[in-house]
Protein backbone atom coordinates (compact mmCIF):
# COMPACT_ATOMS: atom_id res chain seq x y z
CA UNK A 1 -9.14 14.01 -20.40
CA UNK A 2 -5.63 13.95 -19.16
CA UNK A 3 -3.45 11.33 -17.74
CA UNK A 4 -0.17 12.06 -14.95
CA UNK A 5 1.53 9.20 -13.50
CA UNK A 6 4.83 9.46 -11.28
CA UNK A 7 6.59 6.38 -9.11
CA UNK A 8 7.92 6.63 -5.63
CA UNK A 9 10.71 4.43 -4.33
CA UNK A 10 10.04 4.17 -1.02
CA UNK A 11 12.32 2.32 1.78
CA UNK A 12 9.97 -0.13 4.06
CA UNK A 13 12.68 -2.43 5.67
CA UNK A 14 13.08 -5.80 6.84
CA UNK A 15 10.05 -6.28 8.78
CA UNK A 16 6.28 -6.04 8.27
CA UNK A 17 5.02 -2.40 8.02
CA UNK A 18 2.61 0.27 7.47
CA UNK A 19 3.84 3.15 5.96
CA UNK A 20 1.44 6.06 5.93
CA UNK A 21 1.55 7.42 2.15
CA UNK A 22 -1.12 9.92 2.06
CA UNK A 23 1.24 13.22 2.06
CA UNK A 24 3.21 11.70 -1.23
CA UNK A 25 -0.69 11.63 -2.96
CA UNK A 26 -1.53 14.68 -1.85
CA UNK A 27 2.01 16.19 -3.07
CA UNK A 28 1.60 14.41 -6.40
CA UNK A 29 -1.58 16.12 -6.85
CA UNK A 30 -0.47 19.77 -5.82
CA UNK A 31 1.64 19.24 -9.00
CA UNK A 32 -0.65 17.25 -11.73
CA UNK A 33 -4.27 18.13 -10.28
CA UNK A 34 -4.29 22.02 -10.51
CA UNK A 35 -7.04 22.27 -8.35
CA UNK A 36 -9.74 19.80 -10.45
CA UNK A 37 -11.45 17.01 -9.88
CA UNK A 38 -11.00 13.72 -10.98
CA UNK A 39 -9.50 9.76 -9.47
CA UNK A 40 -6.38 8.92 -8.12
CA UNK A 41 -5.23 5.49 -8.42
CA UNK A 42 -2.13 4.06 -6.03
CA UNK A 43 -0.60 0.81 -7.36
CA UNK A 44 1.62 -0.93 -5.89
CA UNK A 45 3.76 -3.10 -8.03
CA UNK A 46 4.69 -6.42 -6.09
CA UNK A 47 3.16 -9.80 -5.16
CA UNK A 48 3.40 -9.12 -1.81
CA UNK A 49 2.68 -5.91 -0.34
CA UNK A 50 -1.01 -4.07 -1.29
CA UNK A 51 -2.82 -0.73 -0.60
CA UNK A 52 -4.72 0.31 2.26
CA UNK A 53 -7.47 3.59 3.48
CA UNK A 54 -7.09 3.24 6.89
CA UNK A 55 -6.80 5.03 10.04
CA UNK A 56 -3.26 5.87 11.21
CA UNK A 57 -1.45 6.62 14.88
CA UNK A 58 -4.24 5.55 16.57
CA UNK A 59 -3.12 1.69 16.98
CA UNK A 60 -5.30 0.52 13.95
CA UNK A 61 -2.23 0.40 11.76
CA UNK A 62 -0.70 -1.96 14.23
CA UNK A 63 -4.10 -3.81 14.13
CA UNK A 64 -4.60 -4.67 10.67
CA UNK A 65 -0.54 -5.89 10.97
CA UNK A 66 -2.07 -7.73 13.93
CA UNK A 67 -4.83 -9.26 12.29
CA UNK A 68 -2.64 -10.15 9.35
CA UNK A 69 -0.34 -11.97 11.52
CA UNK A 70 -3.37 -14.17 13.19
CA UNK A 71 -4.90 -14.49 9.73
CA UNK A 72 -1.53 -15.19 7.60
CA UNK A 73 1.12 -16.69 9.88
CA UNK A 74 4.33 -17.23 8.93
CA UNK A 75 5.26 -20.79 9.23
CA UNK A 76 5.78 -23.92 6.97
CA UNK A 77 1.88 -24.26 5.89
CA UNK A 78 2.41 -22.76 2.97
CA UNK A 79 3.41 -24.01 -0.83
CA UNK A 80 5.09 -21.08 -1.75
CA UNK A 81 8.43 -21.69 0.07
CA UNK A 82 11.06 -19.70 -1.58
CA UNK A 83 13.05 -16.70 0.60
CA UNK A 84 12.51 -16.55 4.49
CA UNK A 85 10.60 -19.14 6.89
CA UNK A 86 6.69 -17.98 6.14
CA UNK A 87 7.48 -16.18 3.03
CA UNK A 88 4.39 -17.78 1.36
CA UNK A 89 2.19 -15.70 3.39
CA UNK A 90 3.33 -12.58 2.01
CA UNK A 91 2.03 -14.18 -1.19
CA UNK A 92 -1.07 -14.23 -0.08
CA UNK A 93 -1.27 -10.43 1.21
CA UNK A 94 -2.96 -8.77 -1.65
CA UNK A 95 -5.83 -11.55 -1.71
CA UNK A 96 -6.74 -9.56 1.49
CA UNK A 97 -5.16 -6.37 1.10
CA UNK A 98 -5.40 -5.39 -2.92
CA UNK A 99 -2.33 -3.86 -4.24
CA UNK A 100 -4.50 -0.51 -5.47
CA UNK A 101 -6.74 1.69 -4.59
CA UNK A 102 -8.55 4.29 -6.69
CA UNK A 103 -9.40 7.43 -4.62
CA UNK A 104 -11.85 10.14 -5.55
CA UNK A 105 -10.41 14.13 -5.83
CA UNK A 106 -11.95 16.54 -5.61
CA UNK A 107 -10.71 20.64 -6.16
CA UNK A 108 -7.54 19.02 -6.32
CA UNK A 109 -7.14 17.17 -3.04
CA UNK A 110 -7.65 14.16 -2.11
CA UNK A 111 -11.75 13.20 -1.11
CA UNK A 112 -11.25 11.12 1.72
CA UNK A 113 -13.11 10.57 5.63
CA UNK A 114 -11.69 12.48 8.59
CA UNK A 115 -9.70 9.78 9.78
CA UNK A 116 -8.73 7.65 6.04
CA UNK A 117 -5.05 7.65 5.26
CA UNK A 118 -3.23 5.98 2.26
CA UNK A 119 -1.16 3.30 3.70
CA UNK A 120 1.42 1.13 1.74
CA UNK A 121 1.33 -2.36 3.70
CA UNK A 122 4.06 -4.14 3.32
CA UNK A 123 4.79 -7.92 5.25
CA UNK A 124 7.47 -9.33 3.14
CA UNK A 125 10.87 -8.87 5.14
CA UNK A 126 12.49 -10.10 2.54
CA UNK A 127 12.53 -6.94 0.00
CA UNK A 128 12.88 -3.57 1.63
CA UNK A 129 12.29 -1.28 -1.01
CA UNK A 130 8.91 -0.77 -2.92
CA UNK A 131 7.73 0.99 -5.62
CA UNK A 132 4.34 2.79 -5.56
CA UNK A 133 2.52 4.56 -9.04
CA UNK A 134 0.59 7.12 -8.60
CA UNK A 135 -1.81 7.79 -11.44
CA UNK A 136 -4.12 11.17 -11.71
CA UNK A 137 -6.82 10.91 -14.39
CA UNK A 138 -9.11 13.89 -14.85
């Protein structure tokens, strides 16, 4: 059994986002996976972003920000009240949108639907740069 992790730094900005992260897996594993099988976990170290397999370009990107927005508005409901107006919603994120996702591979590349992406959401203004791990275990 082996073990290869690596971090990306990745630059989201100062508004909500979905940043489409499925060609820095598949990268990752062109190096660590040498063609085998195994799972790919994505982590993404904050309270307030999380990990999704979505569609992308298509609109449903902008959806799920949508929904987010409907579901997790930012106002003054919220106890969390530290940085911008609303930032207690970002809080609350990765109780809807987890902050991993393990991934099956498979010959070295990444097992996923015709239309599944890796996505990196991200609603918290407030901190534009993220760190994402990506972990290969085989």
């Amino acid at each position: 059994m082996t073990f290869s992790t690596r971090t990306l730094q990745l630059t989201t900005g100062h508004r909500e986002t979905a940043v489409d992260i499925t060609d820095h897996c598949a990268a990752f594993l062109d190096e660590v996976a040498a063609g085998g099988d195994g799972l790919l976990n994505v982590f993404v170290p904050h309270a307030t972003a999380g990990i999704a397999v979505i569609e992308t370009g298509a609109g449903s990107d902008d959806d799920l920000l949508a929904a987010l927005r409907e579901l997790l508005p930012a106002d003054d409901r919220w106890r969390h009240r530290h940085g911008s107006p609303g930032h207690g919603r970002d809080h609350v994120l990765p109780g809807l949108v987890a902050p991993h996702a393990t991934l099956p591979v498979v010959d070295g590349r990444l097992a996923l639907g015709t239309w599944q992406s890796v996505v990196l959401i991200d609603t918290n203004g407030d901190n534009p740069t993220r760190t994402v791990r990506l972990s290969f275990l085989c």
